[in-house]
Amino acid sequence: MAPDTAAASATEIDPTRGLSAEQVAERVAAERTNQVPDAPVRTLPQILRANVFSPVNGIMLALFAAILVAGFPRDGLFVGVVVSNAVIGVAQEIRAKRELDKLAVLSAPKARVVRDAEVTEVGVSEVVADEVLELTPGDQVVVDGVVLTTSGLEADESLLTGEADPIEKEPGDELLSGSFVAAGSGRYQATRIGAESYASSLSEEAKRFTLVNSELRRGIDTVLRWLIIIIPPASALLILVLLDTEDRWQNALQGTVAAAVAMVPDGLVLLTSLSFVAGVVALARRRALAKELATVELLARTDVLCLDKTGTITTGHISFGDVEALPGVDPALVATALGAMAHADEAPNATMLAVRDAYPAPDDSDGDTGGWTPVGTTPFSSARKWSAMEFRSHGAFYFGAPDVIAGDLPAVMDQVAVHAEAGRRTLLLARSPEPLADETLPESRTPLALILLEDTIRPDAPEILAFFREQGVNLKVISGDHTATVAAVAQRAGIPNAHNHMDARELPEDTDEMAAALADNAVFGRVTPQQKQAMVGALQSRGHTVAMTGDGVNDVLALKNADMGIAMGSGSASTRAVAQLVLLDNSFATLPEVLAQGRKVINNVERVANLFVTKAAYAVLLTVLVGIFTVEYPFLPRHLTLVGTFSIGVPGLFLALAPSTELIRPGFLARVLRFSVPAGVLAAVASFFVYEIARRHDEVTLPEARTVATFTLLGVGLVILVVISRPLRPWKVGLAAAMGGSYLIVMVWPWARNFFELDVPPAWMWIPTIAAVVIAGAGVVTIPRALRRYQDQ
């Protein structure tokens, strides 16, 4: 929509008064409200649909129907996996939904609306058609609209267009939701709300509670895709073989279902989701809002953490230190000018608020107050690094970075350097007789005074930064402040190599050269928003996984492009909107907990994946062996349900939620396959070998042969369980022992033994059975380790 069209479509509303209470009520009654989803989770119907009607559940239900057609309802025990998948999955996601709903109230974007001449903060969904909204720096534009009034209003539409340069907005110009205010302030009127605006689609996408394309998910999806390709032809060939081998088609179908059930990784997706959800809930209890399930994985894989100084290492609260009037300058003029600028600023940032607290507005007792009424304003911009005001009788005053305003004056810069080395943040007040010229500094300008501000380092920052350093995470401090000041703060906070610092204005634009500079330095000052984004990209080009923390508008581009964006809850709405993780209580100490949860999820999902991929591997190989030797399938479906429950399902549930602090290594899928395929081959060969010995002996019946095969498969499965549980803890050994004891109970309990059709074989058969378990178990311990050493060479 063109600006003039947008303006024409807006209802005439006084921007100083906005809508009246009656007008708001009329629009609410007519349902002309900005209805958008507020909760960052799936709805209850979506949760039920995703957990009940999953592909794995569909396959298992089809196999259950097949076993009922064959007339073996006892072999349908595996349908319990469908029930448990659905019940556990739904229960856990509803639990997560409740936890995140509590946090959503705090993190949901707000809008400041003008109603009956008063500014009120309301939820985004409470904005009505034709609403007048107020904007200040850092605000997110929540609905589409047309600008009514402006005071240097600049909108950054990079999230919509990819263009990073702020766009100056004048009355009548269009504002699109999803953009944010880079500088200035103003008011605009809503023209498109709800589903018609960008906000609806953007907020829906940003708040979708889903598994993202993480390394874990990619690996598991790859396994599932291959199994979906393998299972149908393997099952079709098996049933053809069994139809020739078995005397009844029902038995052939029974054996085919047994093989197919074993090949389906029925609990893998459930336990993976369960691990993610448990991590998200744990973070929610620490008041950390994870926008997506895989957020808990991202920080654990991070090897470079980029830190914004203000609001991250420091508290973000700037305290006023002192003013040093330059030689020949009247201190009273400096105090009056600072007070006038601070109190006339309609959207003061933290710096101006500190100045406002230190200096009152000019006194009107001399009748000269009108002389300190601003006739022109240039709001602060992180790109320009200065703000300005022109007063009727006193000229224009410029307030900002000394090296930008007076970089060509050595005497001034020498004083700045002294303060910067001491870690003080230094700003400059300058004056010019020339009229204000918006974006450019005048040729004639006189420095008046240095304003000294102090940053307060977060009490927990040194300890937390030391923790990340010990974990092998490379720390980079990226700030728009003076380089020496940033370096001094970084040294106080304990950043390693903080003495290696660089002014970002000297950074090369070439990505490779920039990456080299980033490798050589730990602290960067005078960084523009575009450079922050480029620096993240340069690090990623070297194969690094990059996390970025920030709380200001100038951090948005970098947060959006980082592998993991971390925003402070007190930060701007735009940073909270693009970040994957929001620390609602602004506690930097939450990050180690995020790292711990990520390690727990990654390590536990890998253990669970080892179990299920091993199961699929031995099921596929058993199908091949049955086809080659043209014999009855070694197991009934209920046998494999028993083995799967005691060696995979129940222990997998414990392992998925167990504490785990091991360091993360890349190559998830390669490691899983390197362990699971040999382990699956050993389990299949051992159980089929014992089965063939028993089947070929006249004294051993088919049920007895299947019993020893089941015992062998379970025995090797328990060895696999112990191996993947390393490092071993008493409870893990106890878990494996409990699973083995449960199988023995089934063997000695007559009802259970009859139900599962387990017949005790002749005593001599236990010798090859135990030998097969020992030999295969030794192979499970040694072969994957040997393969890993061979690959590392």
Coordinates of C-alpha atoms in Angstrom, one line a residue, residues 331-646:
P331 CA 30.5 25.4 33.8
A332 CA 27.1 27.1 34.3
L333 CA 26.5 27.1 30.5
V334 CA 27.3 23.4 30.4
A335 CA 25.0 22.6 33.3
T336 CA 22.1 24.6 31.8
A337 CA 22.5 23.1 28.3
L338 CA 22.6 19.6 29.6
G339 CA 19.5 20.1 31.8
A340 CA 17.7 21.7 28.8
M341 CA 18.6 18.8 26.5
A342 CA 17.8 16.1 29.0
H343 CA 14.4 17.5 30.0
A344 CA 13.3 18.4 26.5
D345 CA 14.1 14.9 25.1
E346 CA 10.7 13.3 24.5
A347 CA 12.2 9.8 24.4
P348 CA 15.3 9.8 26.6
N349 CA 17.6 6.8 26.5
A350 CA 19.5 5.6 29.6
T351 CA 22.3 8.2 29.1
M352 CA 19.8 11.1 29.0
L353 CA 18.0 9.8 32.0
A354 CA 21.2 9.8 34.0
V355 CA 21.9 13.4 32.9
R356 CA 18.3 14.4 33.7
D357 CA 18.7 13.0 37.2
A358 CA 21.9 15.1 37.7
Y359 CA 20.7 18.4 36.2
P360 CA 17.3 20.2 36.5
A361 CA 15.6 22.0 33.7
P362 CA 16.7 25.6 33.2
D363 CA 15.2 28.0 35.8
D364 CA 12.8 30.5 34.3
S365 CA 13.4 33.1 37.1
D366 CA 15.5 35.2 34.7
G367 CA 12.8 35.2 32.1
D368 CA 15.0 33.6 29.5
T369 CA 13.3 30.2 29.6
G370 CA 12.0 30.7 26.1
G371 CA 15.6 30.8 24.9
W372 CA 16.0 27.1 26.0
T373 CA 13.0 25.9 24.1
P374 CA 14.2 23.5 21.3
V375 CA 13.4 24.6 17.8
G376 CA 14.9 21.5 16.2
T377 CA 15.9 18.0 17.3
T378 CA 18.0 15.2 15.9
P379 CA 17.4 12.1 18.1
F380 CA 20.2 9.8 19.0
S381 CA 21.1 7.1 16.5
S382 CA 23.5 4.2 17.1
A383 CA 24.7 4.7 13.5
R384 CA 25.5 8.4 14.0
K385 CA 26.4 8.0 17.7
W386 CA 25.2 11.5 18.6
S387 CA 22.0 13.5 19.2
A388 CA 21.4 17.2 18.8
M389 CA 19.1 20.0 19.8
E390 CA 18.9 23.6 18.5
F391 CA 17.7 26.3 20.9
R392 CA 16.3 29.7 19.8
S393 CA 18.8 31.9 21.5
H394 CA 21.8 29.6 22.1
G395 CA 22.5 27.7 18.9
A396 CA 22.8 24.0 18.4
F397 CA 24.2 21.6 20.9
Y398 CA 25.6 18.1 20.0
F399 CA 25.9 15.3 22.5
G400 CA 27.5 12.0 21.8
A401 CA 30.8 10.1 21.1
P402 CA 33.8 12.3 21.5
D403 CA 35.8 10.6 18.7
V404 CA 32.9 11.3 16.3
I405 CA 32.2 14.9 17.3
A406 CA 35.8 16.0 18.1
G407 CA 38.0 13.2 16.7
D408 CA 40.2 15.8 14.9
L409 CA 41.0 17.6 18.1
P410 CA 44.0 15.9 19.8
A411 CA 43.8 17.9 23.0
V412 CA 40.2 16.7 23.6
M413 CA 40.9 13.1 22.6
D414 CA 43.9 12.9 24.9
Q415 CA 41.6 13.7 27.8
V416 CA 39.1 11.1 26.5
A417 CA 41.8 8.5 26.3
V418 CA 42.8 9.0 30.0
H419 CA 39.2 8.4 31.1
A420 CA 38.7 5.5 28.8
E421 CA 41.8 3.7 30.1
A422 CA 40.2 4.0 33.5
G423 CA 37.1 2.3 32.2
R424 CA 34.9 5.4 32.3
R425 CA 32.3 6.0 29.6
T426 CA 33.0 9.5 28.2
L427 CA 30.6 11.6 26.1
L428 CA 31.1 15.1 24.7
L429 CA 28.9 18.2 24.7
A430 CA 29.7 20.6 21.8
R431 CA 28.1 23.8 20.5
S432 CA 27.7 25.2 17.0
P433 CA 26.3 28.6 15.8
E434 CA 25.1 26.9 12.6
P435 CA 21.5 25.8 12.3
L436 CA 20.8 22.1 13.0
A437 CA 21.3 20.0 9.8
D438 CA 19.7 16.7 10.8
E439 CA 22.1 13.9 9.8
T440 CA 25.4 15.8 9.4
L441 CA 27.7 17.5 11.8
P442 CA 28.4 21.2 11.1
E443 CA 31.9 22.4 10.1
S444 CA 32.0 24.8 13.0
R445 CA 31.6 23.2 16.4
T446 CA 33.2 24.0 19.8
P447 CA 33.7 21.3 22.4
L448 CA 32.3 22.4 25.8
A449 CA 32.7 19.6 28.3
L450 CA 33.3 15.9 28.8
I451 CA 30.5 14.0 30.6
L452 CA 31.8 11.0 32.6
L453 CA 29.4 8.1 33.1
E454 CA 29.9 4.9 34.9
D455 CA 28.9 1.3 34.0
T456 CA 28.1 -1.1 36.8
I457 CA 29.3 -4.6 36.1
R458 CA 26.7 -7.3 37.0
P459 CA 27.7 -9.0 40.3
D460 CA 27.5 -12.4 38.8
A461 CA 29.2 -11.6 35.5
P462 CA 32.8 -12.5 36.4
E463 CA 31.8 -15.9 37.8
I464 CA 29.6 -16.7 34.8
L465 CA 32.2 -15.6 32.2
A466 CA 34.8 -17.7 34.0
F467 CA 32.4 -20.7 33.7
F468 CA 32.1 -20.3 30.0
R469 CA 35.8 -19.9 29.6
E470 CA 36.3 -23.2 31.5
Q471 CA 33.8 -24.8 29.1
G472 CA 35.9 -23.9 26.1
V473 CA 33.6 -21.2 24.9
N474 CA 35.4 -18.3 23.2
L475 CA 34.2 -14.9 24.4
K476 CA 34.0 -11.8 22.3
V477 CA 32.8 -8.4 23.6
I478 CA 31.1 -6.3 20.9
S479 CA 30.0 -2.8 21.8
G480 CA 29.2 0.6 20.2
D481 CA 31.1 2.4 23.0
H482 CA 34.7 3.7 23.0
T483 CA 37.1 0.8 22.5
A484 CA 39.3 1.5 25.5
T485 CA 36.3 1.9 27.7
V486 CA 34.9 -1.4 26.6
A487 CA 38.3 -3.1 27.1
A488 CA 38.5 -1.8 30.6
V489 CA 35.1 -3.0 31.5
A490 CA 35.8 -6.4 29.9
Q491 CA 39.0 -6.7 31.9
R492 CA 37.1 -5.9 35.1
A493 CA 34.6 -8.6 34.2
G494 CA 37.3 -11.2 33.6
I495 CA 37.2 -11.5 29.8
P496 CA 40.3 -13.3 28.7
N497 CA 42.7 -11.4 26.4
A498 CA 40.7 -8.2 26.9
H499 CA 43.9 -6.3 26.3
N500 CA 43.6 -7.4 22.6
H501 CA 41.1 -4.9 21.5
M502 CA 40.2 -3.2 18.2
D503 CA 38.3 -0.2 17.0
A504 CA 35.6 -1.6 14.7
R505 CA 36.1 1.3 12.3
E506 CA 39.4 -0.3 11.4
L507 CA 37.7 -3.7 10.6
P508 CA 38.1 -4.9 7.0
E509 CA 34.9 -5.4 5.1
D510 CA 36.1 -8.7 3.5
T511 CA 34.5 -11.6 5.4
D512 CA 37.7 -13.7 5.6
E513 CA 39.8 -10.7 6.7
M514 CA 37.2 -9.8 9.3
A515 CA 37.1 -13.4 10.6
A516 CA 40.9 -13.2 11.0
A517 CA 40.6 -10.0 13.0
L518 CA 38.0 -11.5 15.2
A519 CA 40.3 -14.5 15.9
D520 CA 43.1 -12.1 17.0
N521 CA 41.0 -9.8 19.2
A522 CA 38.6 -10.3 22.1
V523 CA 37.1 -6.8 22.5
F524 CA 35.7 -4.5 19.8
G525 CA 34.4 -1.0 20.3
R526 CA 32.6 1.5 18.1
V527 CA 30.7 -1.3 16.4
T528 CA 27.7 -0.3 14.2
P529 CA 24.6 -2.5 14.1
Q530 CA 25.6 -3.6 10.5
Q531 CA 29.1 -4.5 11.7
K532 CA 27.6 -6.6 14.5
Q533 CA 25.6 -8.6 12.0
A534 CA 28.7 -8.9 9.7
M535 CA 30.9 -10.1 12.6
V536 CA 28.4 -12.9 13.4
G537 CA 28.5 -13.9 9.8
A538 CA 32.3 -13.8 9.6
L539 CA 32.5 -16.1 12.7
Q540 CA 30.0 -18.5 11.2
S541 CA 32.0 -18.6 7.9
R542 CA 34.8 -20.2 9.9
G543 CA 32.5 -23.0 11.1
H544 CA 31.7 -21.5 14.5
T545 CA 28.4 -21.8 16.3
V546 CA 27.7 -18.3 17.5
A547 CA 25.5 -17.1 20.3
M548 CA 24.8 -13.4 20.7
T549 CA 23.5 -11.5 23.8
G550 CA 22.0 -8.1 23.7
D551 CA 19.2 -5.8 24.8
G552 CA 19.1 -2.8 22.5
V553 CA 17.9 -1.9 19.1
N554 CA 21.4 -1.9 17.8
D555 CA 21.7 -5.7 18.6
V556 CA 18.6 -6.8 16.7
L557 CA 20.4 -7.6 13.4
A558 CA 23.1 -9.6 15.1
L559 CA 20.6 -11.4 17.3
K560 CA 18.6 -12.4 14.3
N561 CA 21.5 -13.8 12.3
A562 CA 23.3 -15.6 15.2
D563 CA 22.8 -19.3 15.7
M564 CA 21.3 -18.4 19.1
G565 CA 20.0 -14.9 20.0
I566 CA 19.7 -14.2 23.8
A567 CA 17.8 -11.1 24.9
M568 CA 17.3 -9.6 28.3
G569 CA 13.8 -9.2 29.5
S570 CA 14.3 -5.5 30.2
G571 CA 15.6 -5.0 26.6
S572 CA 13.7 -3.5 23.7
A573 CA 10.6 -5.3 22.3
S574 CA 12.5 -5.8 19.0
T575 CA 15.3 -7.8 20.6
R576 CA 12.8 -9.9 22.5
A577 CA 10.9 -10.6 19.3
V578 CA 13.9 -11.9 17.3
A579 CA 15.8 -13.8 20.1
Q580 CA 15.4 -17.5 20.7
L581 CA 15.9 -17.1 24.4
V582 CA 14.6 -14.3 26.6
L583 CA 16.0 -13.9 30.2
L584 CA 13.0 -12.4 31.8
D585 CA 14.7 -11.6 35.1
N586 CA 17.7 -10.2 33.3
S587 CA 19.9 -12.8 35.2
F588 CA 23.1 -13.6 33.4
A589 CA 23.4 -16.5 35.8
T590 CA 20.7 -18.3 34.0
L591 CA 23.0 -19.0 31.0
P592 CA 25.0 -21.8 32.7
E593 CA 21.6 -23.5 33.5
V594 CA 20.7 -23.2 29.8
L595 CA 24.1 -24.8 28.9
A596 CA 23.5 -27.6 31.4
Q597 CA 20.0 -28.3 30.0
G598 CA 21.4 -28.3 26.5
R599 CA 24.1 -30.9 27.4
K600 CA 21.5 -33.0 29.2
V601 CA 19.2 -33.0 26.2
I602 CA 21.9 -33.7 23.6
N603 CA 23.7 -36.4 25.5
N604 CA 20.5 -38.1 26.6
V605 CA 18.9 -38.0 23.1
E606 CA 22.1 -39.6 21.7
R607 CA 21.9 -42.4 24.3
V608 CA 18.2 -43.0 23.4
A609 CA 19.0 -42.9 19.7
N610 CA 21.7 -45.5 20.2
L611 CA 19.1 -47.9 21.7
F612 CA 16.5 -47.4 19.0
V613 CA 18.8 -47.4 16.0
T614 CA 20.4 -50.6 17.4
K615 CA 16.9 -52.1 17.6
A616 CA 16.2 -51.2 14.0
A617 CA 19.6 -52.5 12.9
Y618 CA 19.1 -56.0 14.4
A619 CA 15.6 -56.1 13.1
V620 CA 16.7 -55.4 9.5
L621 CA 19.5 -58.0 9.7
L622 CA 17.3 -60.6 11.3
T623 CA 14.9 -60.1 8.4
V624 CA 17.8 -60.7 5.9
L625 CA 19.0 -63.8 7.8
V626 CA 15.5 -65.3 7.8
G627 CA 15.2 -64.7 4.1
I628 CA 18.6 -66.3 3.4
F629 CA 18.1 -69.3 5.5
T630 CA 14.3 -69.5 4.8
V631 CA 13.3 -70.4 8.4
E632 CA 10.5 -69.4 10.7
Y633 CA 11.0 -65.9 12.2
P634 CA 12.9 -66.3 15.5
F635 CA 10.5 -64.2 17.5
L636 CA 6.9 -63.6 18.1
P637 CA 5.8 -60.0 18.3
R638 CA 5.2 -60.3 22.0
H639 CA 8.9 -61.5 22.4
L640 CA 10.2 -58.4 20.8
T641 CA 7.8 -56.3 22.9
L642 CA 9.3 -57.9 26.0
V643 CA 12.8 -57.3 24.8
G644 CA 12.1 -53.7 23.7
T645 CA 10.4 -52.9 27.0
F646 CA 13.2 -54.2 29.3

